[in-house]
PDB file of C-alpha atoms in Angstrom:
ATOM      1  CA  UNK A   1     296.134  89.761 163.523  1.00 53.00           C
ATOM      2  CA  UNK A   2     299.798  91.234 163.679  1.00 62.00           C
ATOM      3  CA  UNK A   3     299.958  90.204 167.444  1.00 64.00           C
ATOM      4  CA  UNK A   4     298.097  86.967 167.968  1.00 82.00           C
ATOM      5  CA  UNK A   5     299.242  84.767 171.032  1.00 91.00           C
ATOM      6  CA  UNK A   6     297.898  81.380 170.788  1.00 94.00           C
ATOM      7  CA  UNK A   7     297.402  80.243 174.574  1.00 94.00           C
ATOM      8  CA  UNK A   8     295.564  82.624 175.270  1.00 95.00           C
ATOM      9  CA  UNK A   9     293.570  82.453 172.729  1.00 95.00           C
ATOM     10  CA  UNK A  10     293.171  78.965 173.042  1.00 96.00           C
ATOM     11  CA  UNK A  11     292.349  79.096 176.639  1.00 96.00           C
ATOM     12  CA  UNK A  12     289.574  81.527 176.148  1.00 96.00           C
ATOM     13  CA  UNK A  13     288.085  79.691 173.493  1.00 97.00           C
ATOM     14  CA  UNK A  14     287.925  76.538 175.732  1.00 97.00           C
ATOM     15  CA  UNK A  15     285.827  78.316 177.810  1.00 97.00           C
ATOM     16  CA  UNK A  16     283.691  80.289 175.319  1.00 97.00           C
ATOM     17  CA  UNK A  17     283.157  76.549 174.245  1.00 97.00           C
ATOM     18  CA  UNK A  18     282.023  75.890 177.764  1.00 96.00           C
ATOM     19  CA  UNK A  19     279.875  78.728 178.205  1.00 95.00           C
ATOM     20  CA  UNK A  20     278.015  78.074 174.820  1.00 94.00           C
ATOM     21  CA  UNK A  21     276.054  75.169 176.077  1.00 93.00           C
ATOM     22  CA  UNK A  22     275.222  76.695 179.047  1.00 91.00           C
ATOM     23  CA  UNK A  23     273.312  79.868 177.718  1.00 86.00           C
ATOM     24  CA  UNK A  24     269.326  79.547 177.243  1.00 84.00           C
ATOM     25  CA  UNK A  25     269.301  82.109 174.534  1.00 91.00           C
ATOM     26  CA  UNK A  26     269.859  80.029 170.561  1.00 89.00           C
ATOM     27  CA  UNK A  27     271.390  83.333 168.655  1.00 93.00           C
ATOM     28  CA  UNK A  28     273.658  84.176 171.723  1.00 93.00           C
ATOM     29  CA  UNK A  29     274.971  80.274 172.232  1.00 93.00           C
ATOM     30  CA  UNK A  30     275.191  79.932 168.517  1.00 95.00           C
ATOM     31  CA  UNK A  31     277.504  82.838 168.564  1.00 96.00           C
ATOM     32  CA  UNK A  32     279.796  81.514 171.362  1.00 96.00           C
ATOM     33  CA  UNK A  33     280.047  78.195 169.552  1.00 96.00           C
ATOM     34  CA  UNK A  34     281.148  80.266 166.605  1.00 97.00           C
ATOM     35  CA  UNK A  35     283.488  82.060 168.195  1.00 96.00           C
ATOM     36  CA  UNK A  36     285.264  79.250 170.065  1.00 97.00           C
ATOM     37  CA  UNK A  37     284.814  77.297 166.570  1.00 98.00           C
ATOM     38  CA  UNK A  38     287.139  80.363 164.388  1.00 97.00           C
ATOM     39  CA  UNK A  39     289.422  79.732 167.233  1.00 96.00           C
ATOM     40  CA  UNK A  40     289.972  76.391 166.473  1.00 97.00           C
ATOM     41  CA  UNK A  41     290.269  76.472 163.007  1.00 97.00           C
ATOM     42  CA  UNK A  42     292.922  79.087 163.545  1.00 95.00           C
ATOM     43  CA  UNK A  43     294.641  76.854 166.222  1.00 96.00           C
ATOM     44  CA  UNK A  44     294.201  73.422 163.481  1.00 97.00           C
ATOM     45  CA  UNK A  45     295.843  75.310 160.847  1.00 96.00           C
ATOM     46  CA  UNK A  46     299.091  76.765 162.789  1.00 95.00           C
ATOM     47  CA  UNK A  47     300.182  73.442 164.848  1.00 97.00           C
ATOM     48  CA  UNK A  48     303.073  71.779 164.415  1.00 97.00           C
ATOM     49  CA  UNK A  49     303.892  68.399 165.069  1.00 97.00           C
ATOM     50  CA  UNK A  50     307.886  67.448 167.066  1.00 96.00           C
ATOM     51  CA  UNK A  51     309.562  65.299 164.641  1.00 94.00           C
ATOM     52  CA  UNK A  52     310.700  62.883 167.196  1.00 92.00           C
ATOM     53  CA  UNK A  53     307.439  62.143 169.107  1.00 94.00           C
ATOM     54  CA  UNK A  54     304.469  63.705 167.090  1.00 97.00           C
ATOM     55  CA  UNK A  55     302.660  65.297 169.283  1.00 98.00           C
ATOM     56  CA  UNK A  56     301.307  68.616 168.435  1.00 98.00           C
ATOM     57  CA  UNK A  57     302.511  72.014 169.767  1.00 97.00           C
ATOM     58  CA  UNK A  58     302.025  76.131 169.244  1.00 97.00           C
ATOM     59  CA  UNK A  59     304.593  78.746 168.829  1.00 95.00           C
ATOM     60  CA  UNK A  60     303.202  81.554 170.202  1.00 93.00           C
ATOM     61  CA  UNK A  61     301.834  82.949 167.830  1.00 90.00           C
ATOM     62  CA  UNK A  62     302.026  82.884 163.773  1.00 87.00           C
ATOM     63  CA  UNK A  63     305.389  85.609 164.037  1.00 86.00           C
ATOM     64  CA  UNK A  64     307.223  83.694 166.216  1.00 85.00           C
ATOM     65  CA  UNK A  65     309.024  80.423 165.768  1.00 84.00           C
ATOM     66  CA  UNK A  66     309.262  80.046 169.471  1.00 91.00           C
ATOM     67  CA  UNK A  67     307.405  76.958 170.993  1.00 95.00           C
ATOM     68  CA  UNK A  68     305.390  77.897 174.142  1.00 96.00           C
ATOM     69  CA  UNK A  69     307.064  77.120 177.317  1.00 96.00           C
ATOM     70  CA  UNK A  70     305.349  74.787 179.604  1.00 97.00           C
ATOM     71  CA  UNK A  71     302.716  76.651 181.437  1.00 96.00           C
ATOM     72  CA  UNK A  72     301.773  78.347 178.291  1.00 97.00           C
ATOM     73  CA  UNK A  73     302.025  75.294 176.231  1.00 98.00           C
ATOM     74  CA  UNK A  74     299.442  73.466 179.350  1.00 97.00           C
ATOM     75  CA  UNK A  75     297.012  76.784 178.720  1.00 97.00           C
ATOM     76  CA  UNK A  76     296.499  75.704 174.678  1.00 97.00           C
ATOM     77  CA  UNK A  77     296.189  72.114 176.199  1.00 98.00           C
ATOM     78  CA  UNK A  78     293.544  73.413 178.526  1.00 98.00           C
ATOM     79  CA  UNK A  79     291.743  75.508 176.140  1.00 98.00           C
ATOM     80  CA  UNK A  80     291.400  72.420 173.664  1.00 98.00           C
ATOM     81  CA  UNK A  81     290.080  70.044 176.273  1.00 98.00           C
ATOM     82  CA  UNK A  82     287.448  72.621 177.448  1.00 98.00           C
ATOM     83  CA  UNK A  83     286.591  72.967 173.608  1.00 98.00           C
ATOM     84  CA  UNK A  84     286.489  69.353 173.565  1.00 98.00           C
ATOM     85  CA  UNK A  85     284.650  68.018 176.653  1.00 97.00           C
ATOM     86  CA  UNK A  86     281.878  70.628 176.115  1.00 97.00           C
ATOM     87  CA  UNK A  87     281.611  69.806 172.166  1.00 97.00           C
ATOM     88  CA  UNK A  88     282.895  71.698 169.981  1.00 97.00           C
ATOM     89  CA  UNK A  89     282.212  71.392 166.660  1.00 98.00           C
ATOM     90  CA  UNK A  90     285.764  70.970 165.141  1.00 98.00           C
ATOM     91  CA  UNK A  91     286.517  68.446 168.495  1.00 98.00           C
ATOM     92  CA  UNK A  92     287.106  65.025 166.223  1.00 98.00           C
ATOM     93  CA  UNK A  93     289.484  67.528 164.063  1.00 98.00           C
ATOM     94  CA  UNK A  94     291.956  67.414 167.427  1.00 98.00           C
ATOM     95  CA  UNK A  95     294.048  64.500 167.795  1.00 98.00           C
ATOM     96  CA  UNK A  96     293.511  65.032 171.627  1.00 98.00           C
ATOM     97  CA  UNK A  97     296.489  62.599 172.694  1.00 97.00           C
ATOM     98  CA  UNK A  98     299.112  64.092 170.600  1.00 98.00           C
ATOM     99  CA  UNK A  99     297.737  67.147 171.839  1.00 98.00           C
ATOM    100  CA  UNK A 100     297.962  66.070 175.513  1.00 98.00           C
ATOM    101  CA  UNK A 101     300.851  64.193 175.789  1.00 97.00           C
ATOM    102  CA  UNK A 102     303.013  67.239 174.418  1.00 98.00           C
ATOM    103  CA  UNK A 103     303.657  67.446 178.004  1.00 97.00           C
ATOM    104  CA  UNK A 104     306.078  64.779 177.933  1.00 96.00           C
ATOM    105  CA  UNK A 105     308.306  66.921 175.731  1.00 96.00           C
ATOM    106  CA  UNK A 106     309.036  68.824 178.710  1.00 96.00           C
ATOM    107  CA  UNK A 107     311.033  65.954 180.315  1.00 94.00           C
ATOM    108  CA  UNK A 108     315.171  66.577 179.771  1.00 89.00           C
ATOM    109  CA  UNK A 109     316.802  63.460 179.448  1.00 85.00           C
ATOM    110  CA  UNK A 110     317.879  63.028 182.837  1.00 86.00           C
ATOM    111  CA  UNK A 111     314.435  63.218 184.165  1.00 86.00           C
ATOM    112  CA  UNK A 112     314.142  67.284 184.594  1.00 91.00           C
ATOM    113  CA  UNK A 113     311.279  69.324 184.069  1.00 95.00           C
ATOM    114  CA  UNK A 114     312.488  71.900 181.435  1.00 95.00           C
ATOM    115  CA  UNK A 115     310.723  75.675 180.962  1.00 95.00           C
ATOM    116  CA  UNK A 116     310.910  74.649 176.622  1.00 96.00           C
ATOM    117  CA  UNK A 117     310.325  71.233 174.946  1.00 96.00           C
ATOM    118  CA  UNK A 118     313.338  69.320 174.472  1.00 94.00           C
ATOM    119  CA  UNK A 119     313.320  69.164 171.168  1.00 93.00           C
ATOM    120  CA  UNK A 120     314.005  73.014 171.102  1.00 91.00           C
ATOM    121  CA  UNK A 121     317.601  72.690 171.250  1.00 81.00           C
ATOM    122  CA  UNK A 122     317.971  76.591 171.658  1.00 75.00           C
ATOM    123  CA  UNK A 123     316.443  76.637 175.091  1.00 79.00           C
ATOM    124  CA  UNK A 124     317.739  74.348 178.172  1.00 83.00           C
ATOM    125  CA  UNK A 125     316.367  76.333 180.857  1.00 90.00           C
ATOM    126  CA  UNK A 126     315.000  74.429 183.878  1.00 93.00           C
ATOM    127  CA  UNK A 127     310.822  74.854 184.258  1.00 95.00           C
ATOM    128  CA  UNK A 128     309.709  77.303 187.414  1.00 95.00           C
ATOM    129  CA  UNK A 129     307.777  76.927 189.912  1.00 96.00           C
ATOM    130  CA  UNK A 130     305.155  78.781 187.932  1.00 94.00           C
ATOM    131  CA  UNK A 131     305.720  76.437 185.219  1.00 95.00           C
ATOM    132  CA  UNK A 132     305.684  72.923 187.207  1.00 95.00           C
ATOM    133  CA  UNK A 133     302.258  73.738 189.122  1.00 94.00           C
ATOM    134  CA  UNK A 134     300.057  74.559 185.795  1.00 94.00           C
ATOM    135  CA  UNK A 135     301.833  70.987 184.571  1.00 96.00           C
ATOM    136  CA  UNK A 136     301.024  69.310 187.804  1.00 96.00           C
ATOM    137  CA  UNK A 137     297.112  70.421 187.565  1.00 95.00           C
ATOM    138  CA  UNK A 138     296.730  68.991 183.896  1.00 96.00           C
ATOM    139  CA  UNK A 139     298.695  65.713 184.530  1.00 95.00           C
ATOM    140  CA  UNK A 140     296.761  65.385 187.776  1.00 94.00           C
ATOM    141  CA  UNK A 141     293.244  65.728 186.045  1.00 94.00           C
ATOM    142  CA  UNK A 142     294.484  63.478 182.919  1.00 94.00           C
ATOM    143  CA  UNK A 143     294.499  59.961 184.136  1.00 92.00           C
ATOM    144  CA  UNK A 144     296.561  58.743 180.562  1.00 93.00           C
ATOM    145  CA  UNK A 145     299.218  61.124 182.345  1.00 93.00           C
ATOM    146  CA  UNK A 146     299.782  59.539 185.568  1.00 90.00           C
ATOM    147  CA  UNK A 147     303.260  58.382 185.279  1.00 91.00           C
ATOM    148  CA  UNK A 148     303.997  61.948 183.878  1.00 93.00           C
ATOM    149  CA  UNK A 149     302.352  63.712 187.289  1.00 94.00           C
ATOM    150  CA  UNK A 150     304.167  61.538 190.027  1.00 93.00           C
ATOM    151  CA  UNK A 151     307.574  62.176 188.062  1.00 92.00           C
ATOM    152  CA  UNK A 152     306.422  66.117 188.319  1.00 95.00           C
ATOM    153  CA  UNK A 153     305.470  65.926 191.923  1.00 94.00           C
ATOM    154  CA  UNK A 154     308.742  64.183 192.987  1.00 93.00           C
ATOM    155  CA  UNK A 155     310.783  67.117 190.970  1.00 95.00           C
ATOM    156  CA  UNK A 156     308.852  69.696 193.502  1.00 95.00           C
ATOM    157  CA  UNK A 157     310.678  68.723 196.329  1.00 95.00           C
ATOM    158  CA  UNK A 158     313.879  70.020 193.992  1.00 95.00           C
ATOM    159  CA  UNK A 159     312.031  73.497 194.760  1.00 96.00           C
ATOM    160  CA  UNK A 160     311.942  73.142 198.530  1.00 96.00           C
ATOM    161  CA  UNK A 161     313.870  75.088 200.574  1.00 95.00           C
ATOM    162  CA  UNK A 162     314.841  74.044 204.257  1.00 94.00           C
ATOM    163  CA  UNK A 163     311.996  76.498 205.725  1.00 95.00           C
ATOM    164  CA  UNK A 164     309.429  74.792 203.546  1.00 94.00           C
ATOM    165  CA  UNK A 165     309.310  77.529 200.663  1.00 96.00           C
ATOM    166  CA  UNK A 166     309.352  77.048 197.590  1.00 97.00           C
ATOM    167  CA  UNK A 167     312.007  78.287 194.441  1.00 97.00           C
ATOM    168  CA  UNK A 168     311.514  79.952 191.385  1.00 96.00           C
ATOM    169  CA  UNK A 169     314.033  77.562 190.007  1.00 96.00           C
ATOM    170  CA  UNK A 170     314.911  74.067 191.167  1.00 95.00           C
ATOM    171  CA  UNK A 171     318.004  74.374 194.004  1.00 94.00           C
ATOM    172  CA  UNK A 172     321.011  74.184 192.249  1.00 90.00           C
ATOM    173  CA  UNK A 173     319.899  75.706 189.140  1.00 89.00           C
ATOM    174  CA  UNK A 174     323.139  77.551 187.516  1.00 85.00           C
ATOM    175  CA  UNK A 175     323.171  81.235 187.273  1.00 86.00           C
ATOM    176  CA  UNK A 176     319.995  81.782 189.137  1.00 87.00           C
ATOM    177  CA  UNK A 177     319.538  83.217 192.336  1.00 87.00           C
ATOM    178  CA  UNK A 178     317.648  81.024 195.201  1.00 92.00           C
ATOM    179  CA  UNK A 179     314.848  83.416 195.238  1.00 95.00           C
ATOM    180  CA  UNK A 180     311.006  82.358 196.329  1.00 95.00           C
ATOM    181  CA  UNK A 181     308.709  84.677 194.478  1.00 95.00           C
ATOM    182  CA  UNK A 182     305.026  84.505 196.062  1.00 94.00           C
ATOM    183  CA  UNK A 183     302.868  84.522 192.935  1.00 94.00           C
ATOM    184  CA  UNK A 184     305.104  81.087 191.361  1.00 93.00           C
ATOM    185  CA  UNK A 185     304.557  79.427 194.750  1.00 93.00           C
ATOM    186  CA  UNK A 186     301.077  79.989 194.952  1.00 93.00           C
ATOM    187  CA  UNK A 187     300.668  78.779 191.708  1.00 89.00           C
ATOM    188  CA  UNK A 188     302.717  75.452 192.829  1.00 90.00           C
TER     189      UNK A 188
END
């Protein structure tokens, strides 16, 4: 379709996944697991693969050559386990730890949690507050990402302002206001 946007997409077909086990009626669950299924094949033929580590990533969608940032990219990665973990039919077509550990293309070279993969030379911003919690919650419930979520939780405290708030942006950042927006600190 003209404007496809692959997290979302893949997000919602995680779940579709999920929900087709759980319905009693055989046309209606065979119908989920078809649905979630077209999603994956659409998801298996668009990824791409970083040169440098191979693990797979989306742009977001087939008009863009834009990788997704971090919280979108952690949406496709937790669309794909839901497909996974409640079997999906395509499941064994996912190479689930390039797919996963895409996260650690987030990490700048210096140790900071960037909003785009590092391998997108275009795009050095640093991640949001937004963009760090999603992160945190998949390398929390993914124990082959430990080392990945303590590194994340000790960049939060780069967030923290004196009256215990938290940033957009990590303290410091250049060019951007020290501004706590409510709906990015919930989410962290």
């Amino acid at each position: 379709r003209r404007y496809d946007t692959f997290n979302p997409a893949a997000y919602l077909a995680g779940q579709i996944q999920r929900a087709s086990v759980q319905v009693t009626e055989r046309r209606q669950r065979a119908r989920y697991a078809a649905a979630a299924d077209a999603t994956m094949r659409v998801l298996l033929r668009h990824r791409r693969v970083a040169a440098a580590s191979g693990h797979w990533y989306w742009s977001y969608s087939v008009q863009q050559a834009l990788p997704n940032d971090l919280p979108h990219a952690g949406y496709m990665i937790a669309g794909i386990r839901a497909y996974i973990e409640h079997g999906g039919r395509l499941a064994d077509q996912f190479d689930w730890y390039a797919v996963l550990n895409h996260l650690h293309d987030f990490r700048g070279e210096a140790g900071e949690v960037r909003a785009f993969p590092r391998f997108f030379a275009g795009m050095k911003l640093a991640a949001r507050s937004y963009d760090l919690g999603f992160a945190l919650h998949l390398a929390c419930t993914e124990s082959a990402l430990g080392a990945l979520g303590r590194s994340l939780f000790d960049a939060v405290q780069q967030y923290r302002t004196p009256l215990a708030r938290y940033l957009k942006y990590p303290r410091g950042t250049p060019s951007m206001p020290e501004l706590v927006v409510n709906e990015y600190e919930a989410y962290l």
